[in-house]
PDB file of C-alpha atoms in Angstrom:
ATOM      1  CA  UNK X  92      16.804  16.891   1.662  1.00 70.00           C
ATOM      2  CA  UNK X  93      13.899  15.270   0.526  1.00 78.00           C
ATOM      3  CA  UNK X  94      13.686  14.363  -3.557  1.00 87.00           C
ATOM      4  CA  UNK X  95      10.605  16.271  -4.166  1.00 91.00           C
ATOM      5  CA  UNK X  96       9.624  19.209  -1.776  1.00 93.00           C
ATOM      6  CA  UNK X  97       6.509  20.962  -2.045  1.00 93.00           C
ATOM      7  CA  UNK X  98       4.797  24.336  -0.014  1.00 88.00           C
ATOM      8  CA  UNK X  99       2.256  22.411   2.112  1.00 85.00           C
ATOM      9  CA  UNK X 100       0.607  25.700   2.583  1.00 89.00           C
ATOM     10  CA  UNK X 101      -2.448  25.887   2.759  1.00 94.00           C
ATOM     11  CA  UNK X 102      -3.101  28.523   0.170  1.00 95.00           C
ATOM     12  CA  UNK X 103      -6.485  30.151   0.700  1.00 97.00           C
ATOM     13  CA  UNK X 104      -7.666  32.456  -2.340  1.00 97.00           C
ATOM     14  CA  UNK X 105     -10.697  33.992  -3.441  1.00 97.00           C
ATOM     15  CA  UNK X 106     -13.047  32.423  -6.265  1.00 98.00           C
ATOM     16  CA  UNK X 107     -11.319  34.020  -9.533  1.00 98.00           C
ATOM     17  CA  UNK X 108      -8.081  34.395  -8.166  1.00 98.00           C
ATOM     18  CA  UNK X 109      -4.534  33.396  -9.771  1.00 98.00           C
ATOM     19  CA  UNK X 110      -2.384  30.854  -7.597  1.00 97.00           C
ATOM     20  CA  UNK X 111       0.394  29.157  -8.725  1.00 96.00           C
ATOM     21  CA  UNK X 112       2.562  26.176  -7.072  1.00 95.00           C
ATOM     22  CA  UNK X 113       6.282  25.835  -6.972  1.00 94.00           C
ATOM     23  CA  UNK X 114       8.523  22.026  -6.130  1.00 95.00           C
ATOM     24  CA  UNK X 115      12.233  21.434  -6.355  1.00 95.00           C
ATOM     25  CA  UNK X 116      13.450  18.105  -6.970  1.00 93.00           C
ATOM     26  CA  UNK X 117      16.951  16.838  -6.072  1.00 91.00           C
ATOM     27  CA  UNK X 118      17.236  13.943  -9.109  1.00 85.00           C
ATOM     28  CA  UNK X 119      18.716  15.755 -12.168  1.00 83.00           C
ATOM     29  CA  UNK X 120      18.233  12.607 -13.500  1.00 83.00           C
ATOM     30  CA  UNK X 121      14.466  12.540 -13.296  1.00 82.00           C
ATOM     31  CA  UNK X 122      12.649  11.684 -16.681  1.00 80.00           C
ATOM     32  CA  UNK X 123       8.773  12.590 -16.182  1.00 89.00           C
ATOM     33  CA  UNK X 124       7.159  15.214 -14.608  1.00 93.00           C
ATOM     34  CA  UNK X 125       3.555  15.288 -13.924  1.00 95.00           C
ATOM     35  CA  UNK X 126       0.822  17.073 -11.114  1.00 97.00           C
ATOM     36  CA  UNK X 127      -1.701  15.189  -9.522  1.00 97.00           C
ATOM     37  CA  UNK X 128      -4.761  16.320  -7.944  1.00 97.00           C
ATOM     38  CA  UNK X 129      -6.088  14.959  -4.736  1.00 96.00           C
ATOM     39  CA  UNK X 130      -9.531  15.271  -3.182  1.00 95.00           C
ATOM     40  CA  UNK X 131      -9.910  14.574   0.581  1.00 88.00           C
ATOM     41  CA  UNK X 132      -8.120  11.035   1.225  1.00 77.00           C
ATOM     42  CA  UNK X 133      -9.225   9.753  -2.364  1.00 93.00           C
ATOM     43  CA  UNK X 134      -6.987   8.462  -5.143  1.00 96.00           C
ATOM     44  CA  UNK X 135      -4.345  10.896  -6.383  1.00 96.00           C
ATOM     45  CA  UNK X 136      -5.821  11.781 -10.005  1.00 96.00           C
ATOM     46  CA  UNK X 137      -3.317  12.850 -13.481  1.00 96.00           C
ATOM     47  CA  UNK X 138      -3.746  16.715 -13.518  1.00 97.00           C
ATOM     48  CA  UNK X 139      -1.716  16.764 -16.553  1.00 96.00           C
ATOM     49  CA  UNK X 140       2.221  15.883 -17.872  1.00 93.00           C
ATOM     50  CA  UNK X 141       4.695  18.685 -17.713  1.00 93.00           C
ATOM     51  CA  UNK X 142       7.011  19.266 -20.328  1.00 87.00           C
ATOM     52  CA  UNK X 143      10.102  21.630 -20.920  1.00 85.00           C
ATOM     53  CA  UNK X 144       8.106  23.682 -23.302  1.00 87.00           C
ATOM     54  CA  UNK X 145       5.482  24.476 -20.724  1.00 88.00           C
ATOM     55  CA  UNK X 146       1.952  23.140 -21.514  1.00 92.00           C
ATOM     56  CA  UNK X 147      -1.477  24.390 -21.057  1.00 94.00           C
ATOM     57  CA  UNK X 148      -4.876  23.320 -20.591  1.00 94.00           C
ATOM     58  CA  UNK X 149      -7.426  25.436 -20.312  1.00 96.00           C
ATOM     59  CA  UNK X 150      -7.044  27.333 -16.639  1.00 97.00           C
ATOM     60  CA  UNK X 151      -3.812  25.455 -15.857  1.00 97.00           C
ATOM     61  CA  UNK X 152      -0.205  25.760 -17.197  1.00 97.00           C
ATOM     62  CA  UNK X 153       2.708  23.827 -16.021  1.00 97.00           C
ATOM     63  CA  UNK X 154       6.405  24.621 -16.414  1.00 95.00           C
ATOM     64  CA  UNK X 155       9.642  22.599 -15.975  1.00 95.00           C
ATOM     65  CA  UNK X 156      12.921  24.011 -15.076  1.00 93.00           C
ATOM     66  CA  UNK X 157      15.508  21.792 -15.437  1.00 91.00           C
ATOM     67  CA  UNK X 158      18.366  23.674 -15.244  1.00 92.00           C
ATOM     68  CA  UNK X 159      16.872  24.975 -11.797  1.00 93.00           C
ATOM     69  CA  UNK X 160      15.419  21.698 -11.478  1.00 93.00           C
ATOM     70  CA  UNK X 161      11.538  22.960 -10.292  1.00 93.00           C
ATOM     71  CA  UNK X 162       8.444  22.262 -11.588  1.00 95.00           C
ATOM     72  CA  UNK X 163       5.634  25.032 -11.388  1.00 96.00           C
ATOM     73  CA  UNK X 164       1.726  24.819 -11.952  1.00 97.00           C
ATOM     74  CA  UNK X 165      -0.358  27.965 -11.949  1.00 97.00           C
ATOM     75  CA  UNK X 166      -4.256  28.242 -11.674  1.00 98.00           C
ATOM     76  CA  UNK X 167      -6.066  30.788 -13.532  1.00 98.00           C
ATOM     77  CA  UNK X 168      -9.790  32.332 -12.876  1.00 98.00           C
ATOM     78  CA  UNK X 169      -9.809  29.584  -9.416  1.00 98.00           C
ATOM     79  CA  UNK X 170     -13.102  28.040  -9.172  1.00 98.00           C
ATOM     80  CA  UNK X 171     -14.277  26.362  -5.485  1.00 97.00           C
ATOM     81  CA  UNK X 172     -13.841  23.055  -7.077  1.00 97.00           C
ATOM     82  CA  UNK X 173     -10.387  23.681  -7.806  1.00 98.00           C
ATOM     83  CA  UNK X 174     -10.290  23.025  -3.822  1.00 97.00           C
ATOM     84  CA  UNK X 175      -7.968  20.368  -3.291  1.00 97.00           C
ATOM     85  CA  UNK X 176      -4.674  19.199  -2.914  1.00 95.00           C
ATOM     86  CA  UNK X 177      -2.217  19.435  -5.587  1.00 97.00           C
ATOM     87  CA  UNK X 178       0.681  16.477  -5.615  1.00 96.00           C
ATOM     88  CA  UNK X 179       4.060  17.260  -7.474  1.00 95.00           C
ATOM     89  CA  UNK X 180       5.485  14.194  -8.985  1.00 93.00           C
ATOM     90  CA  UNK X 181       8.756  12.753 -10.787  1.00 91.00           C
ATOM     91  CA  UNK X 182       9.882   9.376 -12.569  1.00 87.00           C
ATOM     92  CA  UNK X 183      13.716   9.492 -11.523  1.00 74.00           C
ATOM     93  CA  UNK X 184      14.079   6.647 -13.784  1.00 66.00           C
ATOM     94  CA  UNK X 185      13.446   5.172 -17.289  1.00 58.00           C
ATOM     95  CA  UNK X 186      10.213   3.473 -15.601  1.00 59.00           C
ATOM     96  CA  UNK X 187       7.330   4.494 -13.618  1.00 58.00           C
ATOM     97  CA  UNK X 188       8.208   1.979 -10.729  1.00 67.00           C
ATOM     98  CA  UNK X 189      10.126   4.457  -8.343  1.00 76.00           C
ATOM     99  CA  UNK X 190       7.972   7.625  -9.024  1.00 85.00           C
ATOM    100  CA  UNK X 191       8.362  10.001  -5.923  1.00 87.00           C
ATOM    101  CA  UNK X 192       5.315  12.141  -4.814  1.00 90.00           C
ATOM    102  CA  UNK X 193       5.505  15.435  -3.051  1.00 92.00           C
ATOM    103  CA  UNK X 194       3.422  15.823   0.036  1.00 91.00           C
ATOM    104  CA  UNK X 195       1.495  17.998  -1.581  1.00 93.00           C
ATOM    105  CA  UNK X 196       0.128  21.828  -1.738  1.00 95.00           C
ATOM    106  CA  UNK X 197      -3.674  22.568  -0.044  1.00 95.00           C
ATOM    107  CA  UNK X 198      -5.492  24.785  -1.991  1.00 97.00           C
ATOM    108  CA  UNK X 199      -8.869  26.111  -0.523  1.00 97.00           C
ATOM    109  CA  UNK X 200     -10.743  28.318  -2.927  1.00 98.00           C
ATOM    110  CA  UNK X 201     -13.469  30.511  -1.261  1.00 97.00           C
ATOM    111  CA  UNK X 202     -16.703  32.200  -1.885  1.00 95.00           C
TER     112      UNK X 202
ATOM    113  CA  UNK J  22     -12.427   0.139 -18.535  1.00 63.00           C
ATOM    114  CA  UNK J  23     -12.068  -1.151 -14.698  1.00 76.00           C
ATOM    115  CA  UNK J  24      -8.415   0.194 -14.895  1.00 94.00           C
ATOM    116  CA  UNK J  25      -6.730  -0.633 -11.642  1.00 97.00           C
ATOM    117  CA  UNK J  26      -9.275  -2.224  -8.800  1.00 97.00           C
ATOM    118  CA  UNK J  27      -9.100  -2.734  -5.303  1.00 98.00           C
ATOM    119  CA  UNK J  28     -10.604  -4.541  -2.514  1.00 97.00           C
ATOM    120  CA  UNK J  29     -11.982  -4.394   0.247  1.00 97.00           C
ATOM    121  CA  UNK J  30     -12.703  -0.251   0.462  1.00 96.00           C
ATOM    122  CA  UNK J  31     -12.685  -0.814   3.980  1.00 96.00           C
ATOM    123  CA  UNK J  32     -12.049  -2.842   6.667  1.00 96.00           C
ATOM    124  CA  UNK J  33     -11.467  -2.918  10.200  1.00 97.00           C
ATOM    125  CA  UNK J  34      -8.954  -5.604  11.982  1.00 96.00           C
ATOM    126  CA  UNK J  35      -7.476  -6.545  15.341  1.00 97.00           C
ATOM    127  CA  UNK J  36      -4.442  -5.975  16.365  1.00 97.00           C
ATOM    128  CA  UNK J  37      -2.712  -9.093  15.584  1.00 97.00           C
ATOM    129  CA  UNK J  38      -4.988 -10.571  12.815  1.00 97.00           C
ATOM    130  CA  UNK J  39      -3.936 -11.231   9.114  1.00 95.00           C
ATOM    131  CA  UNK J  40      -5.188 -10.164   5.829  1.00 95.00           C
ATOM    132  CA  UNK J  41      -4.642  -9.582   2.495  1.00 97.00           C
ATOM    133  CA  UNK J  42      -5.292  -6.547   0.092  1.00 98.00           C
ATOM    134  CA  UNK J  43      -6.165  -6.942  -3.145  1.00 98.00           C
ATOM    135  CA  UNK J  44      -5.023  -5.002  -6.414  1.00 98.00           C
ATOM    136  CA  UNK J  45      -6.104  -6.060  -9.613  1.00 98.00           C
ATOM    137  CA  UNK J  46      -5.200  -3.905 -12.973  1.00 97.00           C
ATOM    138  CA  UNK J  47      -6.598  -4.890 -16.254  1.00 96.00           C
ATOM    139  CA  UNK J  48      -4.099  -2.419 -18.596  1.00 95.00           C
ATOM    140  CA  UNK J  49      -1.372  -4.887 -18.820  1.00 95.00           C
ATOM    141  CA  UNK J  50       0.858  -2.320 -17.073  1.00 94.00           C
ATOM    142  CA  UNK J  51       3.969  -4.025 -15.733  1.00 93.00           C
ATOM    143  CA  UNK J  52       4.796  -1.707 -12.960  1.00 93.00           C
ATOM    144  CA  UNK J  53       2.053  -1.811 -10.028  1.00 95.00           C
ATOM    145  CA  UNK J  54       3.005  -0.257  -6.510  1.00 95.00           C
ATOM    146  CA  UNK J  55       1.724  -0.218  -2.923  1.00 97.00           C
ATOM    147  CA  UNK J  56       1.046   2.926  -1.261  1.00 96.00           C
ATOM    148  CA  UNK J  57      -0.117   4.817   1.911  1.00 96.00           C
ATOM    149  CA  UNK J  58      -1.045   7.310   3.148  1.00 94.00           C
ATOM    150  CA  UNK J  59      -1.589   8.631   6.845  1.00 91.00           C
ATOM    151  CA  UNK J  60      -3.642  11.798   7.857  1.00 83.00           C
ATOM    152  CA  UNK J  61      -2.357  15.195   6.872  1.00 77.00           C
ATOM    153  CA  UNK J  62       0.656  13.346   4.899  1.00 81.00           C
ATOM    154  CA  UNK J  63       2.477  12.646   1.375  1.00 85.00           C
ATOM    155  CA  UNK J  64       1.736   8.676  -0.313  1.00 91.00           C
ATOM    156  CA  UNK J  65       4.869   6.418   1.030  1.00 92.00           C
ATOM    157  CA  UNK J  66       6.181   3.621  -1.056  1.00 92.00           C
ATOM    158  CA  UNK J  67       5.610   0.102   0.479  1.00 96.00           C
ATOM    159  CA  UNK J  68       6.456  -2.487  -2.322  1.00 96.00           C
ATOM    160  CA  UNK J  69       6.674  -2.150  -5.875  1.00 94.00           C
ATOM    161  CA  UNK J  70       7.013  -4.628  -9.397  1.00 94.00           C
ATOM    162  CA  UNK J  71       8.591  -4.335 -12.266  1.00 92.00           C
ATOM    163  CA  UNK J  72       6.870  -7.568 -13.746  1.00 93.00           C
ATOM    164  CA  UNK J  73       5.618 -11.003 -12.958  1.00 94.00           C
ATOM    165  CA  UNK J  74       7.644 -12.775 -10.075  1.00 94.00           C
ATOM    166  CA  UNK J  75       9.924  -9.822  -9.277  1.00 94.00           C
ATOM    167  CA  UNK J  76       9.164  -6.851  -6.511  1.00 95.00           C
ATOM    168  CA  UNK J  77      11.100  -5.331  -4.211  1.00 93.00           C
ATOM    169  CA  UNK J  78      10.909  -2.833  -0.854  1.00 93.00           C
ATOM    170  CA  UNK J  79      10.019   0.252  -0.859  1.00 91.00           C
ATOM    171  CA  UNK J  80      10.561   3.342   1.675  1.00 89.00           C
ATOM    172  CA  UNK J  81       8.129   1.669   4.256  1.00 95.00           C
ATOM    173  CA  UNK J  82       8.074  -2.286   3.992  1.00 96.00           C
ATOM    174  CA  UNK J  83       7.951  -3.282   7.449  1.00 96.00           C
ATOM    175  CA  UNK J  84       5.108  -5.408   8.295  1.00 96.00           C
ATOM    176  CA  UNK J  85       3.886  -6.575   4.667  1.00 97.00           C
ATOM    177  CA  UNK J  86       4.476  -9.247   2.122  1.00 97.00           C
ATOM    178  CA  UNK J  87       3.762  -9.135  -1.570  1.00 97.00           C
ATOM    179  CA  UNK J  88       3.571 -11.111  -4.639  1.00 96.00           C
ATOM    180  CA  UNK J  89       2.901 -10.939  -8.370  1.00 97.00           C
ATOM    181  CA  UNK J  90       2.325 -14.257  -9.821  1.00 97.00           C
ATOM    182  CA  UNK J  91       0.890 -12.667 -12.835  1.00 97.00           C
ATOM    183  CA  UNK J  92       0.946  -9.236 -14.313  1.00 96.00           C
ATOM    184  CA  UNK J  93      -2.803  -8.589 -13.575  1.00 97.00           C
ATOM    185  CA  UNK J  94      -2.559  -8.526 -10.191  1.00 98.00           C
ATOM    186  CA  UNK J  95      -0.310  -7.697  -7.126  1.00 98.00           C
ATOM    187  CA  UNK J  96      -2.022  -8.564  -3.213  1.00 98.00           C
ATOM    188  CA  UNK J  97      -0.421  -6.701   0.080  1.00 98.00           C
ATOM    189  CA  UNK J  98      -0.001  -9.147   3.007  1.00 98.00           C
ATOM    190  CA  UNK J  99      -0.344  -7.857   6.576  1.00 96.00           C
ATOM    191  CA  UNK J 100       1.265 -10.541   8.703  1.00 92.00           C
ATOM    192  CA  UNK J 101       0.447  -9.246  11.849  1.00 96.00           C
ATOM    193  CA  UNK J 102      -1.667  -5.986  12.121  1.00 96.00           C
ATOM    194  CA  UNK J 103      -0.689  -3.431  14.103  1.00 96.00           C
ATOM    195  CA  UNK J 104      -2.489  -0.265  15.009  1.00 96.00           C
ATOM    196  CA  UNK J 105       0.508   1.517  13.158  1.00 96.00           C
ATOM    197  CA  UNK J 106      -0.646   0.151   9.980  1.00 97.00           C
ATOM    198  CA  UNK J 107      -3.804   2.007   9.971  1.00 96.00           C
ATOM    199  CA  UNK J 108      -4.112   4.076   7.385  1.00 96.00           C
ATOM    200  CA  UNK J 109      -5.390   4.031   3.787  1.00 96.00           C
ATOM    201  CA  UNK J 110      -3.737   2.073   1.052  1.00 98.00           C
ATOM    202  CA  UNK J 111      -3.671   2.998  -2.222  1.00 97.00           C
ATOM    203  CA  UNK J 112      -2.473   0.107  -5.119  1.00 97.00           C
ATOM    204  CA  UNK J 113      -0.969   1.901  -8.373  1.00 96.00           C
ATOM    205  CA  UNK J 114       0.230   0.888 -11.995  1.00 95.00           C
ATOM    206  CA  UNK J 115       2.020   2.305 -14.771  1.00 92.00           C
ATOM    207  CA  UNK J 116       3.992   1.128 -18.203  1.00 89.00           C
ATOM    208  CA  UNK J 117       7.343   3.114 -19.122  1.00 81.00           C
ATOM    209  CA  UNK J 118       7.178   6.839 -17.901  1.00 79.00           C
ATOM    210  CA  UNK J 119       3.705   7.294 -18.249  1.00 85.00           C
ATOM    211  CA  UNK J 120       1.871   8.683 -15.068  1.00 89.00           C
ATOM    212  CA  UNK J 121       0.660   6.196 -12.519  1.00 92.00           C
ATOM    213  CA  UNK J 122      -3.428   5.251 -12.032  1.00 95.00           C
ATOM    214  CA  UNK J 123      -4.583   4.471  -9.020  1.00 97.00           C
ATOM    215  CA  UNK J 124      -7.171   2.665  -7.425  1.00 97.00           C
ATOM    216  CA  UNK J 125     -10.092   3.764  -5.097  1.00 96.00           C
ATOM    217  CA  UNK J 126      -7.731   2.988  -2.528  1.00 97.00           C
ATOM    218  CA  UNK J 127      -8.406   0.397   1.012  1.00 97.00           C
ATOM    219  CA  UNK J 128      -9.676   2.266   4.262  1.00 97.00           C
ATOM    220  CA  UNK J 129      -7.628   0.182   7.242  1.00 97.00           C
ATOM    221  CA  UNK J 130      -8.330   0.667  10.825  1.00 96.00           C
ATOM    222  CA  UNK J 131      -6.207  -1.914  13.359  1.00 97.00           C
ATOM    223  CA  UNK J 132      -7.623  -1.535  16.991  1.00 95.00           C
TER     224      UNK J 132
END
């Protein structure tokens, strides 16, 4: 079982649509939670943290399940530049140094 | 802020030949990481640091050397390319649990 598993999808919605993302890791351990974004084969950017008590900001909200141990992010009101691929990631350890990615989820967002 | 910097953004070797990537992060961040990342798949851990004069392997360390003689930077070795190695390379760092930043990332192509 891989440590962080992600829907590759792709997920194809319409501009203004709701979409939301769902990984499972395997750590229990794991400190730190956060989603990436990636654009076609550049850097992985921060999305934002995710935090037991669910966060927001603006059209996205994250949620952590620990006892279920899955991490959610949903998209509200999609826009086409929310096109892109979204990476799940976890910190297993006190220490960013053996952070684990997900593959990642497609997202396409059309006209 | 120049954050974390690489060089070259591209470069194209042959099979055989040696070089040297280079990852520089001004952040004083004591974790830095190697990445890549081949078509259509998830960023694979090559080497990693906790500090100055300590790394260690990662999920995919065949094939390179590294070295962190100070905390500002951390150069991948390719000892002897091989067209396996092509791919794109992406040099991160972090401090504690905070999320990873990444660099452009280094376009490789071994023929």
């Amino acid at each position: 079982r891989k440590e962080v598993e992600q829907d590759p999808g792709p997920f194809n919605v319409p501009e203004g649509a709701t979409v939301a993302f769902n990984c499972t890791y395997s750590n229990s351990a794991s400190q730190s939670f956060f989603w990436y974004r990636q654009d076609c084969r550049k850097e992985p950017k921060l999305l934002m943290s995710v935090y037991s008590s669910g966060n927001e900001d603006g059209r996205f909200t994250a949620q952590l399940n620990r006892a279920s141990q899955y991490i959610s992010l949903l998209i509200r009101d999609s826009k086409l530049s929310d096109s892109a691929t979204y990476l799940c990631v976890v910190t297993p350890y006190t220490g960013g140094f053996k952070t684990i990615f997900g593959a990642g989820t497609r997202l396409f967002v059309k006209a | 802020n120049a954050g974390v910097t690489q060089t070259p953004k591209f470069q194209v070797l042959k099979t055989g030949q040696s070089m040297t990537l280079q990852c520089a992060q001004d952040m004083n961040h004591e974790y830095m990481s190697w990445y890549r990342q081949d078509p259509g798949m998830g960023l694979r851990l090559i080497h990693y640091s906790v500090g100055a004069g300590i790394t260690d392997q990662g999920e995919v360390p065949n094939g390179y050397n590294v070295s962190r003689s100070t905390t500002e930077d951390f150069p991948l070795r390719l000892l002897s390319a091989a067209p396996s190695q092509t791919s794109v390379y992406f040099c991160a760092s972090t401090t504690g649990n905070q999320p990873q930043h990444f660099g452009d990332g280094t376009r490789l192509s071994i023929l």
